[in-house]
mmCIF file of C-alpha atoms and ligand atoms in Angstrom:
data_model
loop_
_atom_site.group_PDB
_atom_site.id
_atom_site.type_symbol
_atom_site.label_atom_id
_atom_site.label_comp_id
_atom_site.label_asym_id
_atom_site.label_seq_id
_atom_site.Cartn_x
_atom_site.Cartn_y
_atom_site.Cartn_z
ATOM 1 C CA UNK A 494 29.655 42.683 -11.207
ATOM 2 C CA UNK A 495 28.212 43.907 -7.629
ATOM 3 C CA UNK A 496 26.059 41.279 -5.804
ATOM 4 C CA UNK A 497 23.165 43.535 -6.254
ATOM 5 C CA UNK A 498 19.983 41.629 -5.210
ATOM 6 C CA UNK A 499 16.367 41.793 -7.241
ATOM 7 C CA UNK A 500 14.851 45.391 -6.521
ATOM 8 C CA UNK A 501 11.626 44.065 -5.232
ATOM 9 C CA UNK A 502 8.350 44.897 -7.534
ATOM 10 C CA UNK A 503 5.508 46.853 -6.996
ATOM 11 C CA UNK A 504 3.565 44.885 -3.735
ATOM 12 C CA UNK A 505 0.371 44.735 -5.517
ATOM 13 C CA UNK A 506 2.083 42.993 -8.812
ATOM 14 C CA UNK A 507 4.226 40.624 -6.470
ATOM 15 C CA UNK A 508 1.775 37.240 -7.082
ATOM 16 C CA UNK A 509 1.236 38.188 -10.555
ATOM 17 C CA UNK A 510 2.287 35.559 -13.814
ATOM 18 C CA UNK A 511 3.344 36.776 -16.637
ATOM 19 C CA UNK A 512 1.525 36.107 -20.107
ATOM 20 C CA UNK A 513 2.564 32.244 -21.636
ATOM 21 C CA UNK A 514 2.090 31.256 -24.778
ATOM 22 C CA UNK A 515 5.661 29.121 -25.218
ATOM 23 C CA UNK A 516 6.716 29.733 -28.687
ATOM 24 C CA UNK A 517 8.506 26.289 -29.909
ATOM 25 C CA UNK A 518 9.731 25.522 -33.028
ATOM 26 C CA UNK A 519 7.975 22.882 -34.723
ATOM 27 C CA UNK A 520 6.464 22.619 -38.190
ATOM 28 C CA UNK A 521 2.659 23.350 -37.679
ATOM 29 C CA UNK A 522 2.224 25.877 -35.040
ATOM 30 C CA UNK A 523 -1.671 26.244 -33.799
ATOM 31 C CA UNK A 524 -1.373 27.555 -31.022
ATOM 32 C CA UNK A 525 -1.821 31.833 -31.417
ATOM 33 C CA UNK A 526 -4.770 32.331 -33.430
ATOM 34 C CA UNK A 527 -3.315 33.958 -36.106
ATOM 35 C CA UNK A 528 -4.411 33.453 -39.193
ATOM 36 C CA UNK A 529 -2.345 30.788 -41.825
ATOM 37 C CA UNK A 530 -2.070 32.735 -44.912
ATOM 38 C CA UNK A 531 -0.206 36.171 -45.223
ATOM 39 C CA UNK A 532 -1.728 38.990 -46.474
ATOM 40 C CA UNK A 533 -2.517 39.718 -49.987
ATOM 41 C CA UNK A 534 0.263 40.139 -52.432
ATOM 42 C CA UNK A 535 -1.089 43.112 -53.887
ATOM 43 C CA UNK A 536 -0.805 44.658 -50.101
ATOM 44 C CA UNK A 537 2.824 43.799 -49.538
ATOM 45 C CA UNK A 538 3.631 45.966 -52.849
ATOM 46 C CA UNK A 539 1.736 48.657 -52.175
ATOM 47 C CA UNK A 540 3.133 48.567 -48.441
ATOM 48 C CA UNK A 541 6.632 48.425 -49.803
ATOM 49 C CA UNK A 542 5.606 51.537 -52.622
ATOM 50 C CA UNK A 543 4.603 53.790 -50.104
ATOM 51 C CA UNK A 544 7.454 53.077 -47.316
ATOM 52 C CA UNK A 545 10.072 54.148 -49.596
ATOM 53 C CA UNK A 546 8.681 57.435 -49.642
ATOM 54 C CA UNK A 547 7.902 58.049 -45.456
ATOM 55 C CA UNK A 548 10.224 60.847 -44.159
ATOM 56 C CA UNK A 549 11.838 58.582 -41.820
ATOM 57 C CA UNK A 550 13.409 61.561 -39.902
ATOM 58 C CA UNK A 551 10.558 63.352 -39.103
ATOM 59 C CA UNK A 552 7.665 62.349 -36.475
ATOM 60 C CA UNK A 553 4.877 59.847 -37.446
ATOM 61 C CA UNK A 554 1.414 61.801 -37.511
ATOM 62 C CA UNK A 555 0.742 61.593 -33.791
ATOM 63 C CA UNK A 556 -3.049 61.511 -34.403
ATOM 64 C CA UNK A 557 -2.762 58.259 -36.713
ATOM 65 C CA UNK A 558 -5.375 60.974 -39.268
ATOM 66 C CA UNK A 559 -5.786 58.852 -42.269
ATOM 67 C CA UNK A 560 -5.994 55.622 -40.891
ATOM 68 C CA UNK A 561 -8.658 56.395 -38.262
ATOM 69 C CA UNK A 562 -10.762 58.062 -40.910
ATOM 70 C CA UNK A 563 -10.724 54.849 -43.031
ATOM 71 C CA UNK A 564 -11.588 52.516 -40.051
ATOM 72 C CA UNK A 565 -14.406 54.807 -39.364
ATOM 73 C CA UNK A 566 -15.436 54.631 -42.959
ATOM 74 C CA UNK A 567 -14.720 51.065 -42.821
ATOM 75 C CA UNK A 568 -17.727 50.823 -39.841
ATOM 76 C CA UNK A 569 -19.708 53.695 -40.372
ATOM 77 C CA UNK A 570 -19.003 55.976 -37.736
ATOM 78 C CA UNK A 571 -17.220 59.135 -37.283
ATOM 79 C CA UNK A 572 -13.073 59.165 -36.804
ATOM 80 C CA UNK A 573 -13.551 60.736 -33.799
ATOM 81 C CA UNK A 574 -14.828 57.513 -32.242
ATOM 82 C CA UNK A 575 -12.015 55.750 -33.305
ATOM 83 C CA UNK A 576 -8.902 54.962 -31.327
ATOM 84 C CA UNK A 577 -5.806 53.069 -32.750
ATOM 85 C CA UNK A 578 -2.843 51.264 -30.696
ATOM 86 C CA UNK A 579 -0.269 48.536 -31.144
ATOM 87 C CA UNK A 580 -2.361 45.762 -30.994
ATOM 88 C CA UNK A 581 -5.868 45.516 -29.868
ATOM 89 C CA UNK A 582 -3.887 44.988 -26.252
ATOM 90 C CA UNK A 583 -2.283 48.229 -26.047
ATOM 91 C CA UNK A 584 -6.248 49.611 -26.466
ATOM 92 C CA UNK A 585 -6.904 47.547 -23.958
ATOM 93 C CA UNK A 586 -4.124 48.644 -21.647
ATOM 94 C CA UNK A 587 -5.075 52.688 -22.556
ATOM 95 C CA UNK A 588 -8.226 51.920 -21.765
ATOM 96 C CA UNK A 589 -7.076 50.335 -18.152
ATOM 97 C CA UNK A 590 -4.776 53.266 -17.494
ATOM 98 C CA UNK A 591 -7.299 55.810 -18.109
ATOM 99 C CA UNK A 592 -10.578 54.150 -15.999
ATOM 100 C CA UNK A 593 -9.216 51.256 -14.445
ATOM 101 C CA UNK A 594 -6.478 51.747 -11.342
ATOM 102 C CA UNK A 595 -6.374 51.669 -7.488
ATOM 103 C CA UNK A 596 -9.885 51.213 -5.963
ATOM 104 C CA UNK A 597 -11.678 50.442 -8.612
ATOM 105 C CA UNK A 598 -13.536 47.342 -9.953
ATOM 106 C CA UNK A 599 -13.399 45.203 -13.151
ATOM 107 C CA UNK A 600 -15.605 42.538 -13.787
ATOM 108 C CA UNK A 601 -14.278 39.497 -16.041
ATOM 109 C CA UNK A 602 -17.011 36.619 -16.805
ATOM 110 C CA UNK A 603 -14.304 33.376 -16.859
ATOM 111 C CA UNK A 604 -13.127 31.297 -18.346
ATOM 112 C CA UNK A 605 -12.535 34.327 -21.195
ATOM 113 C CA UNK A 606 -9.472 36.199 -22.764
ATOM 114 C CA UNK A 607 -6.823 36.401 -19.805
ATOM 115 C CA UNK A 608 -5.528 39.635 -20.537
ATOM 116 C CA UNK A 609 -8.452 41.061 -19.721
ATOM 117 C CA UNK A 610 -7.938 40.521 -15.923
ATOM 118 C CA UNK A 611 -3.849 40.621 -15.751
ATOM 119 C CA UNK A 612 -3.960 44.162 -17.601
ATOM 120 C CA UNK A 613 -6.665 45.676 -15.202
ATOM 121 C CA UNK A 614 -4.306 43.964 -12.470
ATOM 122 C CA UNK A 615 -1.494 45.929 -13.421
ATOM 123 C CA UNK A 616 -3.196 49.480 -13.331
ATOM 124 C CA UNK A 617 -4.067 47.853 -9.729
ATOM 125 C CA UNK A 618 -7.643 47.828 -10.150
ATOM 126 C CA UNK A 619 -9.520 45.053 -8.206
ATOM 127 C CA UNK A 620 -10.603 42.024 -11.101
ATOM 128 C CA UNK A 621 -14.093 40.461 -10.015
ATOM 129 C CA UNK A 622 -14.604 37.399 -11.621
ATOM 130 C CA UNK A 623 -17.780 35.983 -12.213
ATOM 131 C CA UNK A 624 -17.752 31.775 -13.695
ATOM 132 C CA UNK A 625 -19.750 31.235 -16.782
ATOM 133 C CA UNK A 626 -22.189 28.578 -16.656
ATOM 134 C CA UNK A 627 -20.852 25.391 -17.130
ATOM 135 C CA UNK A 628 -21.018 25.326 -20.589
ATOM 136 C CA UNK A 629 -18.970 28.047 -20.821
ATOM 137 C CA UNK A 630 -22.203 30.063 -21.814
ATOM 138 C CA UNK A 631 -22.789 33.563 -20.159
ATOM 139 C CA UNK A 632 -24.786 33.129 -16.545
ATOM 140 C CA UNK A 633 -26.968 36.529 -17.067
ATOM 141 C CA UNK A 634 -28.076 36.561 -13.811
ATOM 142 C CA UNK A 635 -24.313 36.150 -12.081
ATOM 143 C CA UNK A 636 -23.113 39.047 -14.462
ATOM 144 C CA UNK A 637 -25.922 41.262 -13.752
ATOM 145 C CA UNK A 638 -25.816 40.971 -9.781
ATOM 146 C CA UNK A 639 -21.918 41.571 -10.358
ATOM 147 C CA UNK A 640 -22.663 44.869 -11.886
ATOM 148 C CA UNK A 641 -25.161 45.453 -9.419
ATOM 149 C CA UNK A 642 -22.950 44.623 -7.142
ATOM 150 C CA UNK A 643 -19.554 45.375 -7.508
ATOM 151 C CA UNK A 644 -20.393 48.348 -9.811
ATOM 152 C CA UNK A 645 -17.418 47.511 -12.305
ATOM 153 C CA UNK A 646 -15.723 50.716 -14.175
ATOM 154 C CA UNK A 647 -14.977 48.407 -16.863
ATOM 155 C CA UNK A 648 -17.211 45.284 -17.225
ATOM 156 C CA UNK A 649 -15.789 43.231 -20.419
ATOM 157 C CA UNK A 650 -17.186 40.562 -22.804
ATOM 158 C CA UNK A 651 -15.662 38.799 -25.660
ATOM 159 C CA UNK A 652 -17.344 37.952 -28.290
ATOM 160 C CA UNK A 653 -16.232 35.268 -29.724
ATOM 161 C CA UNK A 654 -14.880 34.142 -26.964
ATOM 162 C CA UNK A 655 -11.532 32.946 -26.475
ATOM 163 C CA UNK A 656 -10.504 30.601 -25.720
ATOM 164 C CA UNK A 657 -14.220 28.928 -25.459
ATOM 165 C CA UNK A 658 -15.519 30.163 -29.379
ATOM 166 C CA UNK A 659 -18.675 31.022 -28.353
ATOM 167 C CA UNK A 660 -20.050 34.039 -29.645
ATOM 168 C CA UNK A 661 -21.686 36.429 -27.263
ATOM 169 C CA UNK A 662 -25.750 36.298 -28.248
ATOM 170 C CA UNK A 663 -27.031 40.267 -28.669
ATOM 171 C CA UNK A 664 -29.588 39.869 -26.110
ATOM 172 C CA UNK A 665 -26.953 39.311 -22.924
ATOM 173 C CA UNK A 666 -25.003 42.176 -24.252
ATOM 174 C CA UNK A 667 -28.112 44.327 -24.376
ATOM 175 C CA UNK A 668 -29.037 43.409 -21.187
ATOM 176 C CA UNK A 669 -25.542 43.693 -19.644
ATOM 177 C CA UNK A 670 -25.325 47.326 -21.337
ATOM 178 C CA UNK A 671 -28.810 48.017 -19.666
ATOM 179 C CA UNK A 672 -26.942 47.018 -16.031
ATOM 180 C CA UNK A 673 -24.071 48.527 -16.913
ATOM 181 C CA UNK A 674 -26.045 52.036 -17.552
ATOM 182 C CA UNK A 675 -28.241 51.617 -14.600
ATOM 183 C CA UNK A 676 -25.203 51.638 -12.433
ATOM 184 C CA UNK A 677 -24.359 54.689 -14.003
ATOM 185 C CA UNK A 678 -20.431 54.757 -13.991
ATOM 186 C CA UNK A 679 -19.077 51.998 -15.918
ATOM 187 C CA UNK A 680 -18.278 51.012 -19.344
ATOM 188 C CA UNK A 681 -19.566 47.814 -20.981
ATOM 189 C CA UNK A 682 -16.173 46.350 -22.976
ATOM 190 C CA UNK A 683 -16.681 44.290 -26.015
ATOM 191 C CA UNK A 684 -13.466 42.284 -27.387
ATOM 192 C CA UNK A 685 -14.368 41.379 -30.838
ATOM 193 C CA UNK A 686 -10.861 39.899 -31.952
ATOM 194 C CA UNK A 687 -12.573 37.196 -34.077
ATOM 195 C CA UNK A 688 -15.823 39.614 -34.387
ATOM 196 C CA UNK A 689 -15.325 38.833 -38.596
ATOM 197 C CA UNK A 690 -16.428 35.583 -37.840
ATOM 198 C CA UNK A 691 -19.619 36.143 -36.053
ATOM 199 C CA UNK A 692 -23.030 36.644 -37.279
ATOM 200 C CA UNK A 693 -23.518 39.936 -35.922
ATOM 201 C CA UNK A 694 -21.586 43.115 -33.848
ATOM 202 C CA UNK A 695 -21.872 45.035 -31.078
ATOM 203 C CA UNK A 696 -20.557 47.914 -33.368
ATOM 204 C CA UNK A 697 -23.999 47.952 -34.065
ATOM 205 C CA UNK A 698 -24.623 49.570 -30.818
ATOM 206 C CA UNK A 699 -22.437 52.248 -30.876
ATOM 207 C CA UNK A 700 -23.045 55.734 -30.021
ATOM 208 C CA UNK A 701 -21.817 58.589 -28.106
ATOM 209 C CA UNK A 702 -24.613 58.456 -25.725
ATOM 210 C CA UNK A 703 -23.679 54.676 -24.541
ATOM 211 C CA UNK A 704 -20.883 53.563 -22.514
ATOM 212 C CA UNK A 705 -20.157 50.907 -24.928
ATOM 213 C CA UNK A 706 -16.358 50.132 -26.709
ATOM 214 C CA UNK A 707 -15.733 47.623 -29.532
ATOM 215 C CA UNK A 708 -12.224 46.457 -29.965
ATOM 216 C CA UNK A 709 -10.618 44.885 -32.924
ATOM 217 C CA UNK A 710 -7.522 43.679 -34.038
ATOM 218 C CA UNK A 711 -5.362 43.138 -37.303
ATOM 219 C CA UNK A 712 -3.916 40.413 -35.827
ATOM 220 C CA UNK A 713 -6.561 37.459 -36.563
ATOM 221 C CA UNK A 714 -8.824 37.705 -39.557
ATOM 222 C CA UNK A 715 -6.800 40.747 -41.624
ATOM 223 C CA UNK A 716 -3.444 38.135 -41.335
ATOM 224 C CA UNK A 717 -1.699 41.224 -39.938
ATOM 225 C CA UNK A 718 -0.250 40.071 -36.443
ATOM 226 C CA UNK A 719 3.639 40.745 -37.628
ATOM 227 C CA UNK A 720 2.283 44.408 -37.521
ATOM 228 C CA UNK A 721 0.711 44.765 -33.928
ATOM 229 C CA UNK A 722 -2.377 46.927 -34.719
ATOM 230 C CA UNK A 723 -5.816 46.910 -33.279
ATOM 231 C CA UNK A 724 -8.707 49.507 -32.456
ATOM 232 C CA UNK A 725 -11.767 50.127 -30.433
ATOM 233 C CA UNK A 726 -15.159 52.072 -31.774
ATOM 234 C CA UNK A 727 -16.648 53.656 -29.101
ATOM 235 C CA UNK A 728 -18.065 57.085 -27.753
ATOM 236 C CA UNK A 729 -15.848 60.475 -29.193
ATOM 237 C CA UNK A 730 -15.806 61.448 -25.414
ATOM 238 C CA UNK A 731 -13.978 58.526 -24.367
ATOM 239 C CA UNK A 732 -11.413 58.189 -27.004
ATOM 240 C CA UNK A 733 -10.179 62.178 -26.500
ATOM 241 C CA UNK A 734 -9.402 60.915 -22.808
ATOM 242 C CA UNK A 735 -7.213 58.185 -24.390
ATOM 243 C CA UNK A 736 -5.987 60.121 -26.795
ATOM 244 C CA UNK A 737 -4.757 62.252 -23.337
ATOM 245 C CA UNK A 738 -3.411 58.660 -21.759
ATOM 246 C CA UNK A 739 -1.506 56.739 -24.403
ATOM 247 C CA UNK A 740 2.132 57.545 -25.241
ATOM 248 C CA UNK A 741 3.008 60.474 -28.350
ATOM 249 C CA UNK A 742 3.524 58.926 -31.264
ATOM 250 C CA UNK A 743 2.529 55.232 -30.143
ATOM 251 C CA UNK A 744 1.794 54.514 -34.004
ATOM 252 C CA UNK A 745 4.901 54.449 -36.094
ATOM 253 C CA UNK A 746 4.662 55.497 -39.784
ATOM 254 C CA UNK A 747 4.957 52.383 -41.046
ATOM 255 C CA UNK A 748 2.103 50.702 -38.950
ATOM 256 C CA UNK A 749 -0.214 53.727 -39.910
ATOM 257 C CA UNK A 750 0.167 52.717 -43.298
ATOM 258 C CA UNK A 751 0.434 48.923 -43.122
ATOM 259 C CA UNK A 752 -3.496 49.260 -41.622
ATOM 260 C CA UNK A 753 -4.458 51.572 -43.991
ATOM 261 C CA UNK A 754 -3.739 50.151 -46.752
ATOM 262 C CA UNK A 755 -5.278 46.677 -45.525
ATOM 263 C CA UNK A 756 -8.204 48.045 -45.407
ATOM 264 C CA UNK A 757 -8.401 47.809 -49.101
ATOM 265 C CA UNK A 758 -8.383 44.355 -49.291
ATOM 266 C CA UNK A 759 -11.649 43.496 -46.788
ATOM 267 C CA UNK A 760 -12.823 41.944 -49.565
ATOM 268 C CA UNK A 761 -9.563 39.251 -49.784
ATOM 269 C CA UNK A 762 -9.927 39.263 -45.821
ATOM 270 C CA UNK A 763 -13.850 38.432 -46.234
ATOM 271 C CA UNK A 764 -13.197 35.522 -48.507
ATOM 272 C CA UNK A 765 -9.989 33.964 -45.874
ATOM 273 C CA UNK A 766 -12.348 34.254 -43.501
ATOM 274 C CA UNK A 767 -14.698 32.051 -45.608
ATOM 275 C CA UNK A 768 -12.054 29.776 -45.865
ATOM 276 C CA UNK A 769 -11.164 29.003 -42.493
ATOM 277 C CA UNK A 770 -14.607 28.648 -41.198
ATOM 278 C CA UNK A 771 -15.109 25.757 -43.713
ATOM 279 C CA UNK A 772 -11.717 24.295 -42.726
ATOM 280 C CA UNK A 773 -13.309 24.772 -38.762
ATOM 281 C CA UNK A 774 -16.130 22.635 -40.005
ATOM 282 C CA UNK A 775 -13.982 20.199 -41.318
ATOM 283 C CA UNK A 776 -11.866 20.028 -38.067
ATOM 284 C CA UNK A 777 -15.326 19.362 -36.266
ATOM 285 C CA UNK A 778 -16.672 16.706 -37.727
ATOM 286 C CA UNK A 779 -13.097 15.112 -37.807
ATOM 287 C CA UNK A 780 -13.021 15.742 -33.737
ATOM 288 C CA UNK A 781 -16.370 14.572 -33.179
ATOM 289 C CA UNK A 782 -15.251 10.769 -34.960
ATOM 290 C CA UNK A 783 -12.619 10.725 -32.362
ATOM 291 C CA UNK A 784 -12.753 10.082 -28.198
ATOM 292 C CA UNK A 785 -12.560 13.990 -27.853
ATOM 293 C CA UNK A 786 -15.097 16.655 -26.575
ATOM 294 C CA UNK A 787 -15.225 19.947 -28.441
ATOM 295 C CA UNK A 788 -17.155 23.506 -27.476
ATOM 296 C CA UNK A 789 -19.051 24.770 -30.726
ATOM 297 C CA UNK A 790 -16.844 27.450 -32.084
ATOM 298 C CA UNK A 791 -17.792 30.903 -33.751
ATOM 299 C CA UNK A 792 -14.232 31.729 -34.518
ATOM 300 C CA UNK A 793 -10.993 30.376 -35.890
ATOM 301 C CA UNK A 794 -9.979 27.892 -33.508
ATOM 302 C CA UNK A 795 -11.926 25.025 -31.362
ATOM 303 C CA UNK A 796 -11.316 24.168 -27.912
ATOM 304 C CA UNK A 797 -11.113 20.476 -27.386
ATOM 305 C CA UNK A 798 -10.871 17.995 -24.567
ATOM 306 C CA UNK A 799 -9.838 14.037 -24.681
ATOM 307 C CA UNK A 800 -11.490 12.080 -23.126
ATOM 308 C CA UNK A 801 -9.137 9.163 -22.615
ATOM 309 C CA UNK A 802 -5.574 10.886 -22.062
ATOM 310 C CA UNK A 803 -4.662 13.841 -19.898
ATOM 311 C CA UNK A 804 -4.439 17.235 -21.663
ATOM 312 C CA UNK A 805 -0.980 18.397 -20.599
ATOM 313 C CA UNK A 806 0.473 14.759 -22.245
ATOM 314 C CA UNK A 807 -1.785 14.868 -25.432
ATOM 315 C CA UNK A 808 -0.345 18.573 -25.650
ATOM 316 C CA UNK A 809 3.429 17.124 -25.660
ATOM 317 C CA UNK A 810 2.839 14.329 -27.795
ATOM 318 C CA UNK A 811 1.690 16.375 -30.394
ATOM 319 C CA UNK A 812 4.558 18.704 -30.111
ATOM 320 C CA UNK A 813 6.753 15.373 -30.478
ATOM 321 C CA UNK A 814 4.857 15.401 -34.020
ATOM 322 C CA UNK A 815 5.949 18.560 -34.745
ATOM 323 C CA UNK A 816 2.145 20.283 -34.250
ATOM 324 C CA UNK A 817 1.922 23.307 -31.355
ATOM 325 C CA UNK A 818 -1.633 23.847 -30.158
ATOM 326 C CA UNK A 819 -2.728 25.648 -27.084
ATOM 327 C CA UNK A 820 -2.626 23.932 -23.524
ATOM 328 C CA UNK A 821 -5.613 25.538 -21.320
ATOM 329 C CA UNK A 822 -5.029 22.355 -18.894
ATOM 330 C CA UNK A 823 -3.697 24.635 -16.128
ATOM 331 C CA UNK A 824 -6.576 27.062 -16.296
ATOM 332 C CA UNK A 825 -9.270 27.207 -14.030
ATOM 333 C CA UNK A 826 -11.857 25.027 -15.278
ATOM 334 C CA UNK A 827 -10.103 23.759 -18.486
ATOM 335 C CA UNK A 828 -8.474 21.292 -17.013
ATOM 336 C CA UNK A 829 -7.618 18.573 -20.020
ATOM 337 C CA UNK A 830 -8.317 21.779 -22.409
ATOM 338 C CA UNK A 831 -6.390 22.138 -25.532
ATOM 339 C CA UNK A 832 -7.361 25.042 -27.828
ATOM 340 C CA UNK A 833 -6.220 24.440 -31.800
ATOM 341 C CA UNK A 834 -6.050 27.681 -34.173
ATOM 342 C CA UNK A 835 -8.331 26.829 -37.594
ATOM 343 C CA UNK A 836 -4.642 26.755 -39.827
ATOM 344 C CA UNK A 837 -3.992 25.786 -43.828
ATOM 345 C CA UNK A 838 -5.814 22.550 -45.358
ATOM 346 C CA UNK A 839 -2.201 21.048 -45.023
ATOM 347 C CA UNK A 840 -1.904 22.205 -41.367
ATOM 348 C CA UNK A 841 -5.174 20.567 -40.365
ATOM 349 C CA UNK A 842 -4.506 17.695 -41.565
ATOM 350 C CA UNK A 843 -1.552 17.374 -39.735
ATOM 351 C CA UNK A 844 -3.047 18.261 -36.374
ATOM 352 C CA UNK A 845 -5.983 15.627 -37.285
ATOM 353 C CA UNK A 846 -3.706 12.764 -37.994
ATOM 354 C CA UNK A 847 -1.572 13.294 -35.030
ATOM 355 C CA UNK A 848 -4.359 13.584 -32.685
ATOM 356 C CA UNK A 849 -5.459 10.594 -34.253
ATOM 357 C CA UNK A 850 -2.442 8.463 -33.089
ATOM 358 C CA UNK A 851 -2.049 10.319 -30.026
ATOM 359 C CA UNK A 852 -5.867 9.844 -28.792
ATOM 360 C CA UNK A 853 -6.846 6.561 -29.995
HETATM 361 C C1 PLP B 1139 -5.543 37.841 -29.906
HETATM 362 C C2 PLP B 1139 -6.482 38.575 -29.040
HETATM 363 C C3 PLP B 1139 -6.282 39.914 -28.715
HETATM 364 C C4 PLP B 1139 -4.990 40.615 -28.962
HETATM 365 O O1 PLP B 1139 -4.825 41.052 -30.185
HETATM 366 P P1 PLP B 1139 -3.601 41.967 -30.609
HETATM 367 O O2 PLP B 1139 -4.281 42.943 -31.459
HETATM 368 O O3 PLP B 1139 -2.687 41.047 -31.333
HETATM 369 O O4 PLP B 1139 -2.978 42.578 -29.402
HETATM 370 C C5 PLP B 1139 -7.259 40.594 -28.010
HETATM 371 N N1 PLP B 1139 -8.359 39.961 -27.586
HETATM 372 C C6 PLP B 1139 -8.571 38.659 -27.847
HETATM 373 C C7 PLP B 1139 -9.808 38.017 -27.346
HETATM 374 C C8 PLP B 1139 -7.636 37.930 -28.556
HETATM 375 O O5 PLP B 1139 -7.836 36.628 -28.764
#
């Protein structure tokens, strides 16, 4: 081997961390927001039925036909306005390439989903970040002087939010749209990853004359995240420039299908939805008997914070028991924060009692 030295990155990406989520093997892992139970029997045989009959030698339909007309029949709107990629990241990152990049502005409101800001950081656009109150709720006022302001291209929410829970309340996305369209040259972002488990959309609000996106993902509430498949809803005008933007063929055959055929089972996904919001409920009033604080969740996990023993050393003495949750500790403002995913009766229960020791 030559003693060839690191090529040097690109300047502006020098400072930048990668994403970490450490991925340890232990027996009840919490820590991804996945959901606990796979996908519906049924699905895996009809999966398996129609991949023995994909031309595996030819090109996957590069316009992904079929399965954007079902997810626009799934949400009412017209398969022109919808837009499919490997995960509801790669939408995100399409979306970055085409309006984010040098010079331009995205606004974040933190603490929120962290790919939000290191994704617009790698197209080199300049992330504004606005705090949240300090109950993690949305401060109106900061986010509409930031649009005002800074006059974002791409201004995002998340609703729920992760890694707080709270869901998004229609009014600040109304009025954020509102500031957002006043500005005149911006789009208002809506991450809706765990948007089954709210009580209402933002895909209400779409329409070609808005600059308003919607993205969703397989990954959470459709028990789908071995497949990497997510989508946004959002004007026809913007999704033919990201149809322009996102690598041919980005949607393999078998993923096409895999989503397509999921979409059959909403009702199975309605009802494990169901179940893991009672099983949240359950987690609650188990964390609220025990020397912990907890934000009130919308989704399908709960972030949490002891109040007696450092977050960073509850985090590793539940790993010691064999249970991986999320460590926010290290995040601005969440210091002490550990986030738990909403997992199987069994799971919970495992998680409970080992906070239980670890806590008290
Ligand atoms: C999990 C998650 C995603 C990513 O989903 P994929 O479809 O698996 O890429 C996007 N946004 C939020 C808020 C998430 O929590």
């Amino acid at each position: 081997m030559l003693g060839v030295t690191p090529v040097p990155v690109r300047d502006d990406l020098r400072a930048l961390e990668g994403y970490h989520s450490p991925q340890v093997d232990v027996r009840v892992r919490l820590n991804t927001n996945e959901s606990p139970v796979e996908p519906p029997a049924a699905w895996r045989d009809a999966f398996a039925a129609e991949l023995s009959r994909v031309q595996w030698h030819r090109y996957p339909d590069r316009a992904a036909t079929q399965l954007r007309a079902e997810i626009a029949h799934l949400h009412g709107v017209q398969p022109g306005q919808v837009f499919a990629a490997n995960g509801s990241n790669e939408v995100l990152q399409t979306l970055l390439l085409t309006y984010a990049g040098h010079g331009r502005a995205v606004a974040t409101f933190e603490p929120t989903y962290q790919l939000h800001g290191h994704i617009a950081r790698l197209t080199g656009a300049t992330v504004i970040e606005t705090d949240r109150a300090a109950d993690f709720s949305l401060d109106l006022d900061a986010a509409l002087a930031t649009v005002a302001h800074h006059r974002p291209v791409v201004t995002f929410l998340c609703s729920p939010n992760n890694p707080t829970g709270l869901v998004e309340p229609r009014s600040n996305v109304e009025a954020l749209l509102e500031a957002v369209v006043a500005v005149g040259a911006g789009l208002l972002v809506v991450d809706e990853a765990y948007g089954q488990f709210a009580d209402w959309s933002a895909l209400t609000m779409i329409d070609d004359d808005v600059p308003l996106v919607v993205t969703r993902t397989f990954s959470k509430t459709w028990s789908m995240a071995g497949t990497r498949l997510g989508y946004l809803i959002g004007p026809a005008w913007l999704v033919d420039e990201l149809d322009k933007v996102v690598l041919p063929y980005h949607l393999d055959a078998a993923k096409q299908i895999a989503g397509r055929l999921a979409l059959r089972y909403a009702d199975e996904m309605e009802q494990r939805v169901a179940g893991i919001v009672a099983e949240r409920e359950r987690i609650v009033r188990a964390l609220d008997a025990l020397p912990v604080d907890h934000f009130p969740s919308g989704a399908n996990f709960v972030l949490f914070r002891p109040r007696n023993v450092p977050g960073r050393q509850v985090w590793h003495a539940l790993v010691d028991r064999s249970v991986l949750v999320r460590d926010c500790s290290s995040w601005p403002r969440l210091d002490d924060c550990l986030r738990i995913t909403v997992g199987t009766p069994a799971e919970n229960d495992a998680f409970l009692t080992a906070l239980q020791e670890v806590v008290s």
